[in-house]
XYZ file of C-alpha atoms in Angstrom:
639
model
C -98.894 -14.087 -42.565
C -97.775 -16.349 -39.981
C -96.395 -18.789 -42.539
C -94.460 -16.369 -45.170
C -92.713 -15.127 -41.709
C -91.309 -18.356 -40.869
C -90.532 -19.227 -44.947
C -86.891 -17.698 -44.656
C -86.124 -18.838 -41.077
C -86.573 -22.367 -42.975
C -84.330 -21.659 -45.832
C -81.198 -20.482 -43.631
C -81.580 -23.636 -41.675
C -81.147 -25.505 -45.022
C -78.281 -23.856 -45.924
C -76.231 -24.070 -42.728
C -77.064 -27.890 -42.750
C -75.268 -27.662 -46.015
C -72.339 -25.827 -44.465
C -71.939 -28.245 -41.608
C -71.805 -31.542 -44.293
C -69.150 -30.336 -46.342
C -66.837 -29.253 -43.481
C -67.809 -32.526 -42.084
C -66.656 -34.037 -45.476
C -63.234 -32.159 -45.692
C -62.320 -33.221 -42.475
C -63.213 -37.118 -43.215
C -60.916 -36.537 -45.745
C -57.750 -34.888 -44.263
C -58.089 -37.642 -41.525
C -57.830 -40.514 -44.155
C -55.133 -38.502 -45.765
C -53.231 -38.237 -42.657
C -53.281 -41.728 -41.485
C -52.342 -43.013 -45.150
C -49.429 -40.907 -45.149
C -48.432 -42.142 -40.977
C -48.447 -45.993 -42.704
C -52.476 -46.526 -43.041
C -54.982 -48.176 -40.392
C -52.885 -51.261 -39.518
C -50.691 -49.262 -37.508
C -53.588 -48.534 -34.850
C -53.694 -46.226 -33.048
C -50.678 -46.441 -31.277
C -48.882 -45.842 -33.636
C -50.723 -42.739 -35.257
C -50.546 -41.526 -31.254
C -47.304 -42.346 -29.551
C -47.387 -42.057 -26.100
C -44.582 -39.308 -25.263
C -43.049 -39.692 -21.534
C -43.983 -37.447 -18.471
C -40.291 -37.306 -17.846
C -37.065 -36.750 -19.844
C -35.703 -39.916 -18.395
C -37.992 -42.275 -19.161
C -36.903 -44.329 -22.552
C -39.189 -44.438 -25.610
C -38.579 -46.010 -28.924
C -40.762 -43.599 -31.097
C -39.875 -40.337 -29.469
C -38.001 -38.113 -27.105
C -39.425 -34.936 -25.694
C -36.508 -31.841 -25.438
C -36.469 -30.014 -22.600
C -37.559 -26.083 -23.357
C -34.984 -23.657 -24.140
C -35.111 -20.332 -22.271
C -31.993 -19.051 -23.638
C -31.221 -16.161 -25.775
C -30.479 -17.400 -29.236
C -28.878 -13.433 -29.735
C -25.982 -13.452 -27.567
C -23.308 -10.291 -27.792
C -20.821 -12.226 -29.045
C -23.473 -12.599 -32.360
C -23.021 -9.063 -32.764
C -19.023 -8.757 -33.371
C -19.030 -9.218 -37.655
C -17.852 -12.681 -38.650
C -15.192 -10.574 -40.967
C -13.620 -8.971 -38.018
C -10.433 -11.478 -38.314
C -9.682 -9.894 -41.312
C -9.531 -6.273 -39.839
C -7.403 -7.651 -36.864
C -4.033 -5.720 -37.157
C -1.587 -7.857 -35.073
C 0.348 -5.505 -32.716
C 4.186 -7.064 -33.113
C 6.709 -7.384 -29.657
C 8.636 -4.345 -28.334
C 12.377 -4.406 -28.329
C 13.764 -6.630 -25.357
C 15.339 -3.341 -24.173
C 12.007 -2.406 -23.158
C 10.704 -5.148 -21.059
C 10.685 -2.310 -17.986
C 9.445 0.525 -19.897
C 8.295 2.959 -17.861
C 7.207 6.213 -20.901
C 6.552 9.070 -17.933
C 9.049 7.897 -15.520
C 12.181 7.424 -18.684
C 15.510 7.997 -17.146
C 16.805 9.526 -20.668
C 14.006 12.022 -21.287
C 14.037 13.201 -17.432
C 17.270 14.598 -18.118
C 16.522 17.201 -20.372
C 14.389 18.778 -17.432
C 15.660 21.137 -14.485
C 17.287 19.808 -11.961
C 16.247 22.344 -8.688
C 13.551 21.121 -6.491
C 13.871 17.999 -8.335
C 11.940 18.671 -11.433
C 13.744 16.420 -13.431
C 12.465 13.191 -11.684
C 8.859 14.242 -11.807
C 6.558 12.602 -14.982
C 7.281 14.012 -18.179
C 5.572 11.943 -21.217
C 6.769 11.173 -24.172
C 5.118 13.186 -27.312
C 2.511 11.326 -29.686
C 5.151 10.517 -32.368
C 7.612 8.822 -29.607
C 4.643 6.914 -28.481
C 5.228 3.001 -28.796
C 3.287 0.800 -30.687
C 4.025 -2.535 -29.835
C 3.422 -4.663 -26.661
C 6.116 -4.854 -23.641
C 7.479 -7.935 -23.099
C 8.044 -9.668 -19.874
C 11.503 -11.055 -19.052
C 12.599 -14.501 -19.934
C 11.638 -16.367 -17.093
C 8.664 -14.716 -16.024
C 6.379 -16.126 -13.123
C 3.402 -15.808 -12.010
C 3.901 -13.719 -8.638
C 3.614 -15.679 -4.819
C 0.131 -15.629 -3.705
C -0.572 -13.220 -0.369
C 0.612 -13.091 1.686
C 3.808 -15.370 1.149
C 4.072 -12.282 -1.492
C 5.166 -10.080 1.104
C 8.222 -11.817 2.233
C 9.179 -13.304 -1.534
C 9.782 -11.879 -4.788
C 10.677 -14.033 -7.964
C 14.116 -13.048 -8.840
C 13.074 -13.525 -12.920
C 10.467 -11.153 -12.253
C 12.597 -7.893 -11.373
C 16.567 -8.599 -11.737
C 17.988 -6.359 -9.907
C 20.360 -6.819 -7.192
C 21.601 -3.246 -6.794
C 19.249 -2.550 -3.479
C 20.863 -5.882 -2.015
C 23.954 -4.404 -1.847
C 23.423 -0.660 -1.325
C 20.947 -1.365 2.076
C 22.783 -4.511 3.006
C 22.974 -3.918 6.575
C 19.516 -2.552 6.605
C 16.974 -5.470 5.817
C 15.614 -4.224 3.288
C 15.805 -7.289 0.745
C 18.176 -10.097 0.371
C 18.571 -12.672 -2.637
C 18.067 -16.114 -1.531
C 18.842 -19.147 -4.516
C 15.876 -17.698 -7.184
C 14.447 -15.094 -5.156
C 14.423 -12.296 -3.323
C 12.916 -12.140 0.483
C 11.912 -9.032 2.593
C 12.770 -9.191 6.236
C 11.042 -6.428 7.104
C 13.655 -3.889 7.587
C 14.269 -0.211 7.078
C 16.422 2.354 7.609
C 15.298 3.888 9.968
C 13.388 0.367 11.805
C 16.153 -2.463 12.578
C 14.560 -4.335 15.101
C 11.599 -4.811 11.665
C 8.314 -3.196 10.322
C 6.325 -4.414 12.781
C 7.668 -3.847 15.586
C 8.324 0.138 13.996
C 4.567 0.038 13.673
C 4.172 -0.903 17.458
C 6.543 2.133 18.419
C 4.261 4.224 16.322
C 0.743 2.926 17.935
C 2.334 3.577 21.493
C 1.749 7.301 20.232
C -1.213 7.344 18.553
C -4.067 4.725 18.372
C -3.859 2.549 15.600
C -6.083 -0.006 16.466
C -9.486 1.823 17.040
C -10.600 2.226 13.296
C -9.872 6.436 13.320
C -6.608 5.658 11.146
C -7.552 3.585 7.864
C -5.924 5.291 4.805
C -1.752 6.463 4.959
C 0.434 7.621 2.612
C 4.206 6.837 3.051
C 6.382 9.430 1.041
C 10.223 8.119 -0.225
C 8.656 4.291 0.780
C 11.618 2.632 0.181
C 10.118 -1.214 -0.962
C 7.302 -0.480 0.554
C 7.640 -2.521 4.151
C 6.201 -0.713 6.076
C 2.407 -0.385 4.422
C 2.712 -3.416 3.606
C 3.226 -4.311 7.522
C -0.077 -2.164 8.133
C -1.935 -4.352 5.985
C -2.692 -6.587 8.381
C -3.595 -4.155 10.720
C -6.560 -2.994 8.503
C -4.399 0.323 7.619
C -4.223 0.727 3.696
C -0.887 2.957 2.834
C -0.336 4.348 -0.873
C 3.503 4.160 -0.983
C 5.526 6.503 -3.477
C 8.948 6.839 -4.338
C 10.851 8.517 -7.558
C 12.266 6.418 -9.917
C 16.221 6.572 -9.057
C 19.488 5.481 -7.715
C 17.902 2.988 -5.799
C 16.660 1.209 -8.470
C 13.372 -1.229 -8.711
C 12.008 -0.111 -5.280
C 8.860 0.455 -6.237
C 8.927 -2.191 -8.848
C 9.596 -4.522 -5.489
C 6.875 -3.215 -3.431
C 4.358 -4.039 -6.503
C 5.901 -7.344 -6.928
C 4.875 -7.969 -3.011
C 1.473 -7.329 -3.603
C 1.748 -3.751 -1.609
C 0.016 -0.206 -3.053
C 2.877 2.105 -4.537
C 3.042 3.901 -7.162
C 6.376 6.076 -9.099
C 6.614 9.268 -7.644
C 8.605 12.511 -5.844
C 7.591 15.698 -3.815
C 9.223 18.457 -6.362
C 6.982 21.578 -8.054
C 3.861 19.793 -8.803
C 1.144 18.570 -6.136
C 1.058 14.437 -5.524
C -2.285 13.250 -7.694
C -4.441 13.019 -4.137
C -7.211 14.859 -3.240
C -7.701 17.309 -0.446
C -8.457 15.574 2.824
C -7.509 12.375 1.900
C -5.308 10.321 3.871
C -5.477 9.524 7.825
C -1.689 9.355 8.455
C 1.336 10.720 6.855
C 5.058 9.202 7.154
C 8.321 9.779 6.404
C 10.817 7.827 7.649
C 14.174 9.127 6.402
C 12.939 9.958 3.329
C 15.372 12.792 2.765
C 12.736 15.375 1.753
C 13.724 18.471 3.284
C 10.858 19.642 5.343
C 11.718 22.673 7.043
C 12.648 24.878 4.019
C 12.606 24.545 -0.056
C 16.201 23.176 -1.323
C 18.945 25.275 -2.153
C 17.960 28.162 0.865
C 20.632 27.015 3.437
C 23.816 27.176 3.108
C 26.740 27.259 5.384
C 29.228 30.624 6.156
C 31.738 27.659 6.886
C 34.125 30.366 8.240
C 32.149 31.735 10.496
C 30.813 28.367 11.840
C 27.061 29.314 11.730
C 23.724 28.396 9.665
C 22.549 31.524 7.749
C 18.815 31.524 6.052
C 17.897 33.156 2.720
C 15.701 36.002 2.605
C 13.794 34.704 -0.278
C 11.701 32.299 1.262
C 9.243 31.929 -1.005
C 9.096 28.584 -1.560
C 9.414 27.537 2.495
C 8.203 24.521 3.473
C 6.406 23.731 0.196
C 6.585 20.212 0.884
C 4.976 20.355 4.210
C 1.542 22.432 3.162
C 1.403 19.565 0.347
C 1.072 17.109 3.434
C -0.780 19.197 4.908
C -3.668 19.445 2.128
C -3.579 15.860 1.677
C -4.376 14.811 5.288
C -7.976 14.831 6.401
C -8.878 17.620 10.064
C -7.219 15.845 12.904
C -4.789 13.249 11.314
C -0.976 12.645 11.875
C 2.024 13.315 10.732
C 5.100 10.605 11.256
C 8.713 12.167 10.828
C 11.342 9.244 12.066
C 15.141 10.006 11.412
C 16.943 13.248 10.774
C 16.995 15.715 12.540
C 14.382 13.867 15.277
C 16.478 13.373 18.310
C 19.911 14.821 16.604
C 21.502 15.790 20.396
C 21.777 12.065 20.411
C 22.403 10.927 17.171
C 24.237 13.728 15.564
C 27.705 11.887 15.111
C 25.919 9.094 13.297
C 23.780 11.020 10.987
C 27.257 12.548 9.346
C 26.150 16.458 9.963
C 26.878 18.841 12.179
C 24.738 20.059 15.029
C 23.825 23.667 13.842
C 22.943 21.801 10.783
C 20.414 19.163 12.620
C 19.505 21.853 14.798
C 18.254 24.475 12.125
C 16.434 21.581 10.614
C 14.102 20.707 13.643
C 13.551 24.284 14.492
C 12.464 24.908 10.775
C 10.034 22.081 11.223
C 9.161 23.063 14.340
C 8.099 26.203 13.461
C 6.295 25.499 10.137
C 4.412 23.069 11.867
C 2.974 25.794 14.061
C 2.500 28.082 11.225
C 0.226 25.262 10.017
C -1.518 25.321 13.503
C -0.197 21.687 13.537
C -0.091 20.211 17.681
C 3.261 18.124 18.107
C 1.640 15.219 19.866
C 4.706 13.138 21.141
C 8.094 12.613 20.510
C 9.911 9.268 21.390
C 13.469 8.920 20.617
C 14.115 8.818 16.420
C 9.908 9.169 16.457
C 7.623 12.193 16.388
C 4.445 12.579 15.936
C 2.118 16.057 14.929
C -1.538 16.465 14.512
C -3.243 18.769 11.969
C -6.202 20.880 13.661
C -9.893 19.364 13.198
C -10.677 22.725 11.581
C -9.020 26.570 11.058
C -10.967 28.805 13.426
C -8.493 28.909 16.065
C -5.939 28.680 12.862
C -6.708 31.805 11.666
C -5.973 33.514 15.307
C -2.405 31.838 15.404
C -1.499 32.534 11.896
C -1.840 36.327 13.056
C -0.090 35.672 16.184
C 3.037 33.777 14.427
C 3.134 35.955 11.501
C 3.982 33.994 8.705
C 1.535 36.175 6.249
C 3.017 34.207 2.976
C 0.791 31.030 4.596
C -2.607 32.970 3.882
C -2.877 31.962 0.325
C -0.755 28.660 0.400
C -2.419 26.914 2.885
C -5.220 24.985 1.308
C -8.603 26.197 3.803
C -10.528 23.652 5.166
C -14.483 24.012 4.481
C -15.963 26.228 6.892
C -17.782 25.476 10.113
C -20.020 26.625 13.011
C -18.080 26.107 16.061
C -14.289 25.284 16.939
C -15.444 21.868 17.989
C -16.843 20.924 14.497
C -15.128 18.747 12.163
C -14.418 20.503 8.650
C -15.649 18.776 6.012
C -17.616 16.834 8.708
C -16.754 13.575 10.543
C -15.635 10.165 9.078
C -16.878 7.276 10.481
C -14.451 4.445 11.996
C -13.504 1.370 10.047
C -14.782 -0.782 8.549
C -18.447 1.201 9.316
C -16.270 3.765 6.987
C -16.843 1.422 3.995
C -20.357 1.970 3.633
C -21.576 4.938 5.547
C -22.559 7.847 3.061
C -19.434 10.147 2.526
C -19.823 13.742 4.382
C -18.743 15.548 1.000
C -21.919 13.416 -0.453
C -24.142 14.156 2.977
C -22.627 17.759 3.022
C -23.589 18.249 -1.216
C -20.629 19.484 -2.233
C -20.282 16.082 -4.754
C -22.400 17.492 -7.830
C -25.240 15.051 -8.778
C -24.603 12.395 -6.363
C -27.195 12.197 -3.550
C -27.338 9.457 -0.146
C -29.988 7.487 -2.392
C -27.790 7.390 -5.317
C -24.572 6.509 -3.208
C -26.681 3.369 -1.901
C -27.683 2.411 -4.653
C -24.475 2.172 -6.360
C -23.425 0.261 -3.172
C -25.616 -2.517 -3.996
C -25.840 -2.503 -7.741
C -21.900 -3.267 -7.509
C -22.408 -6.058 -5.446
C -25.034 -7.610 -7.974
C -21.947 -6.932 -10.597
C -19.132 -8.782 -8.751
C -21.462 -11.998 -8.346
C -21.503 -11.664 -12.641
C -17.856 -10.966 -13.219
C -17.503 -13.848 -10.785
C -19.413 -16.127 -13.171
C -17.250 -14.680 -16.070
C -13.838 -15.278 -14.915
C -13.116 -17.848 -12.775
C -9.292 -16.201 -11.837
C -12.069 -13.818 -10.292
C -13.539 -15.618 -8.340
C -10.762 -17.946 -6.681
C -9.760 -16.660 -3.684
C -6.147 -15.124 -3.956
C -5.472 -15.467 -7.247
C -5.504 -12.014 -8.025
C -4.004 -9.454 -5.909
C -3.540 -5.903 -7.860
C -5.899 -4.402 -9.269
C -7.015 -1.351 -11.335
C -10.009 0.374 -11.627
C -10.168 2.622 -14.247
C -12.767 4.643 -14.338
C -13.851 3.903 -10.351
C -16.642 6.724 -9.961
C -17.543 6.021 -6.499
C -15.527 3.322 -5.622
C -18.302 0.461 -5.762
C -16.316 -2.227 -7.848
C -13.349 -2.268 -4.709
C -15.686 -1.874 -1.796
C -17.894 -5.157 -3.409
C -14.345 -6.652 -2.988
C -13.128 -6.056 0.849
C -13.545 -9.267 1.805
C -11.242 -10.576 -0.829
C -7.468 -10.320 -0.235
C -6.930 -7.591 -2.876
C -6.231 -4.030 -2.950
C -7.712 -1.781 -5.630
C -6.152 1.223 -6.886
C -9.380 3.257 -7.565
C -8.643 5.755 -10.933
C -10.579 8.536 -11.068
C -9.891 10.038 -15.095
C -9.284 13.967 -15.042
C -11.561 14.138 -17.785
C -14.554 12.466 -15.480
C -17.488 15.253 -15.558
C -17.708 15.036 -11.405
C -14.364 14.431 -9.055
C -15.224 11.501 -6.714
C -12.108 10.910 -5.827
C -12.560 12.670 -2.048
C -15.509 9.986 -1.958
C -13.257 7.099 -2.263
C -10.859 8.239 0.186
C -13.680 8.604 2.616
C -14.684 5.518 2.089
C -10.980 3.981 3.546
C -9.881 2.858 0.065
C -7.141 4.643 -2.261
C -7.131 6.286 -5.625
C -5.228 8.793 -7.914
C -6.301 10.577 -10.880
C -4.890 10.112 -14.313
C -5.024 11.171 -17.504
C -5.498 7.956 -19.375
C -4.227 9.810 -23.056
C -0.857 9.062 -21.110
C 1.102 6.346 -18.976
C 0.439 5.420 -15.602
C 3.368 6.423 -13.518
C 4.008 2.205 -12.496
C 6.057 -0.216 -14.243
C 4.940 -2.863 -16.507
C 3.302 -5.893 -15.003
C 1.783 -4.466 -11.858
C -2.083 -5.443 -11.804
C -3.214 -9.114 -11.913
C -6.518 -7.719 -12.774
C -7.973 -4.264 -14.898
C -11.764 -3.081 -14.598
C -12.766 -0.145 -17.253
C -16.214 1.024 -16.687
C -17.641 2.969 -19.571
C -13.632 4.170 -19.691
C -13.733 4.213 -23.517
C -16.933 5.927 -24.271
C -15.439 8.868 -22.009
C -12.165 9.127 -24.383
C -13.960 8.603 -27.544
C -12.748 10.989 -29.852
C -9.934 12.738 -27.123
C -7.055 9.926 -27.902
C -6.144 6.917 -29.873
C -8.199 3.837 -28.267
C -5.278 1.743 -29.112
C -2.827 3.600 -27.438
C -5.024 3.043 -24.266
C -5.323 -0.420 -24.690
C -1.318 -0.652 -25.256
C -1.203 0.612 -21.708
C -3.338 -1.708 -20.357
C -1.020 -4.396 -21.623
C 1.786 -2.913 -20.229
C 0.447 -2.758 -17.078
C -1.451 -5.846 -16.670
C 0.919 -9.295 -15.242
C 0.454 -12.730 -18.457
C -2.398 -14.579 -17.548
C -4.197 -11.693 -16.245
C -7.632 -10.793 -17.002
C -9.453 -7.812 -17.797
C -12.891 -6.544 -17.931
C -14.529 -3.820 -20.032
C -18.147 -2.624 -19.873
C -19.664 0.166 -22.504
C -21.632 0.453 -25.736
C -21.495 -2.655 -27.732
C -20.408 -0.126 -30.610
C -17.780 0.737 -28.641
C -16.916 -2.703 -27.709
C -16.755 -4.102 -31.528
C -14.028 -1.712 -31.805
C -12.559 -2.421 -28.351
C -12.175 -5.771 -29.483
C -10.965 -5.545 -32.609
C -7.644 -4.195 -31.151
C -7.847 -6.387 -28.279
C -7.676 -9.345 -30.802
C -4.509 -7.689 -31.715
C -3.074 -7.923 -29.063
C -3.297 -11.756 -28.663
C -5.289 -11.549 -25.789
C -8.319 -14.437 -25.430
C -11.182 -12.031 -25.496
C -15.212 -12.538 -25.396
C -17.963 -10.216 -25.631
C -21.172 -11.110 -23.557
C -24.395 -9.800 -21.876
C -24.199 -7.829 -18.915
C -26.209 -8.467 -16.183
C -29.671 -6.616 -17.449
C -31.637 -7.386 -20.422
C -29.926 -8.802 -23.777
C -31.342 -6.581 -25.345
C -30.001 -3.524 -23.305
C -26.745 -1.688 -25.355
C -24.052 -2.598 -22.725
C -22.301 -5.024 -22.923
C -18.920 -6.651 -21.500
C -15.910 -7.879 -22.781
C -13.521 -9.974 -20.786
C -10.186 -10.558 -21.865
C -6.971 -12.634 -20.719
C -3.977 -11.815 -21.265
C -1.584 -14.678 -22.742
C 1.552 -15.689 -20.820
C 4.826 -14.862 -23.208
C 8.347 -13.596 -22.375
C 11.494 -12.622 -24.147
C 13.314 -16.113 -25.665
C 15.860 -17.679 -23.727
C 19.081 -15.357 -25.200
C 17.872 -12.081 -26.229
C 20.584 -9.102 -27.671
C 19.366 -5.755 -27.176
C 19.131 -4.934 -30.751
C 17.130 -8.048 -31.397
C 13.505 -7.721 -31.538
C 11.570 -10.535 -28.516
C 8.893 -12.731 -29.642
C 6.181 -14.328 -28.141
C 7.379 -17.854 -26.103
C 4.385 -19.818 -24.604
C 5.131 -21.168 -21.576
């Protein structure tokens, strides 16, 4: 039994033995194969083995290793069709008529509007068939603007020809033309002795230097002198004037490198939140304070003021000011009718005249339960209460009733020493302290945790763009820019170290309003429609961020028609920067091509693989040709 057990053990050894020779076999023969086909034996074995080095430096004359590749082989750029040249519909030069095109702001279309309380000169668009399609062209002679700050003093004269303000405010300062420029000494109206020094009158009244004041607004700015003056002072000022008689003012203060923007106090509110700025001015700004236009008049024969009855629209302009300031900031009024016992003669007006003014003011000011801190000869200066419960008592006791449902109510609190809308922190802690509308809720969504992290994730972004555009990252090269769709402000606040200032866009279509947020972080904003202009002229930001702008107007405008403002407002050589769906961004481009801009579509700073990407464009340097008629159409000029 014992040996018919072991009988098949014996017979499976046999056959694996069999196994084992032919692979043995097979292999013998693949080996002679292989060396007959490397030159046969009497290369040796040095030859079928070449020795390959330990390091990429080291010479060899039979092989050299490459170093391994890491990279993605599917960059973004892969994914824009090879046949998108062909689609490419080139977008042809505007008229040179247009080469200051301004389509909300147009002198000829404001006309057709009303004229009382200044309607006419607010923004009124042009309709979808008046829209332009072509690109604005920048005058012949065109440079690239002074670097701050030497941009504060100097304007290229190529850049905005106009001499009219040289003339007009001659013996007030406010610009001069020098050989090919224009220089800013500083002036104003209503400041001989210069900005500055205005600005030091001001902080012997309030304290400017403390961090409490950060963001101002300066209505009727004039060119702008004096935010840009408060610039160094770490005080960031949104100037705004109308677009008028005094023509290019706000074209000059952009030139500079200073915040302004094309506006006027008439019938609609200023595109500001509630609670926004620290500091209001006016400094001869002609806005008339006290009472709506057209409600005084003068009974000439019997030499006295009389007042309308229908004071409905009273001091309009002052509860505007008053809903853009934050609880507890100030209001600057230099000029008429401040101090008119002394300066009546000058002003050209007659002293029931001044004097009905300041009384007007006076009183609306304590309708609005507004202190009147100081006043120091052409300066005053009034507070706005920290909160309304003692408001509400003095309203009663002053009885202007017709306040109750104009004055814009501040949130409520718990005792008449609380902040409303709680308390800001001091500057720069300002920057990156969570907002009180966040810490308070009232922002929908948008948590502490998610306000931090949005801090730092922008941060991580700047270092990329950085490595993208190299304008970017050199230090003063850029000096205006746009944010388009700015959500909480991270892209600017990554950037206050850098001498820029960010106008921080917040789209009226956005599904939360963070605009408060920005403002409490001490930068500036506005909101805007971006289915219409920008109320700016052409050529005022070095530099344009849009943030997933164009997935949010998919399908509510033309995307070329918001690209055509982008050119308008960006400066030649500028850059811009797009993030958003790479199906959006095929598209994007294909206009953007165009255009003639230099454009490139890469990763963003996550995976390859994830669906953003970015495109960053530049935007090529061409003017209007040396002698240009205004019927002829410009054409592209390099430089």
């Amino acid at each position: 039994m014992a040996t018919r057990a072991n009988f098949p053990s014996m017979a499976l050894k046999k056959t694996n033995l069999f196994y084992m020779a032919l692979t043995a076999v097979f292999c013998s023969f693949f080996y002679l194969v292989g060396i007959w086909f490397h030159g046969g034996a009497t290369g040796g074995a040095a030859k079928l083995l070449p020795t390959i080095p330990c390091h990429p430096s080291q010479n060899t004359t039979t092989r050299t290793a490459k170093p391994l590749d890491f990279t993605s082989h599917h960059q973004a750029e892969d994914l824009v069709p090879t046949s998108t040249a062909a689609r490419v519909v080139q977008i042809p030069p505007c008229d040179p008529k247009f080469s200051e095109y301004t389509p909300c702001e147009d002198v000829n279309r404001s006309l057709k509007f009303d004229r009382d309380r200044l309607i006419y000169r607010e923004r009124h668009c042009p309709e979808k068939n008046e829209l332009l399609k072509c690109r604005i062209p920048a005058p012949y002679g065109y440079r690239t603007p002074f670097r701050w700050p030497e941009s504060r003093d100097s304007v290229w004269y190529a850049n905005v020809p106009h001499k009219h303000l040289t003339v007009e405010k001659a013996g007030q300062n406010w610009v001069r033309f020098e050989g090919d420029r224009f220089t800013f000494p500083g002036g104003g109206t209503m400041f001989p002795r210069g900005a500055d020094a205005y600005i030091d009158d001001i902080g012997k009244l309030i304290d400017l230097s403390d961090g409490s004041v950060r963001t101002a607004i300066d209505t009727g700015c004039g060119v702008a002198s004096w935010g840009a003056y408060l610039l160094s002072r770490n005080i960031l000022a949104m100037s705004f004037a109308p677009k008028d008689t005094h023509v290019a003012q706000v074209q000059f203060a952009l030139e500079r490198g200073v915040p302004a923007q094309i506006g006027v106090l008439a019938s609609n509110r200023l595109p500001y939140p509630s609670r926004a700025f620290d500091m209001a001015h006016c400094s001869r700004c002609l806005i008339p304070w006290g009472i709506a236009p057209f409600t005084l008049y003068f009974l000439r024969s019997q030499s006295r003021l009389k007042v309308s009855n229908d004071l409905g629209a009273d001091g309009v302009y002052l509860l505007e000011v008053d809903r853009i300031l934050r609880p507890g900031g100030y209001w600057i009024l230099s000029g008429p009718p401040i101090n008119w016992e002394r300066h009546w003669k000058g002003w050209n007006r007659t002293l029931e005249e001044l004097k009905a003014e300041q009384d007007g003011i006076e009183s609306l000011a304590r309708s609005l339960c507004w202190k009147k801190l100081k006043q120091r000869d052409e300066l005053a200066v009034w507070q706005k209460p920290t909160n309304h419960v003692h408001c509400k008592i003095n309203r009663k006791v002053f009885k202007y009733t017709k306040m109750e449902t104009c004055l814009t109510p501040l949130p409520e609190v718990s005792d008449i020493k609380e902040t409303a809308g709680g308390q800001l922190a001091r500057w720069p802690e300002r920057l990156t302290a969570v907002p009180p509308r966040i810490m308070s809720g009232t922002v929908n969504g948008i948590s502490a945790d998610i306000f931090e992290k949005d801090t730092d994730l922008w941060k991580k972004r700047l270092l990329h763009y950085k490595a993208l555009d190299y304008q970017l990252a050199e230090p003063g090269r850029y000096r205006n820019l746009l944010d388009m769709n700015s959500y909480l402000g991270g892209f600017a606040a990554a950037l206050v170290d850098y001498p820029v200032w960010v106008m921080n866009v917040v789209p009226v279509e956005a599904q939360v309003n963070t605009l408060g947020v920005i403002y409490e972080r001490g930068l500036i904003g506005t909101y805007q429609n971006w289915c219409e202009a920008m109320s700016t002229y052409p050529r005022t930001y070095d530099f344009i961020h849009a943030d997933a702008l164009f997935s949010l107007y998919n399908d509510r405008c033309e995307l070329e028609d918001i690209l055509l403002e982008m050119d308008r407002l960006l400066r030649p050589q500028g850059s811009v920067i797009i993030r958003d769906d790479v199906d959006v961004l095929v598209n994007v481009k294909s206009i953007v091509d165009g255009l003639n801009w230099e454009s490139k579509m890469v990763d963003s700073e996550g995976s390859p693989h994830a669906r953003e990407k970015i495109l960053i464009a530049t935007k090529q340097y061409w003017t209007l040709p040396a002698a240009t008629d205004q019927g002829h159409q410009g054409s592209d000029s390099a430089s």
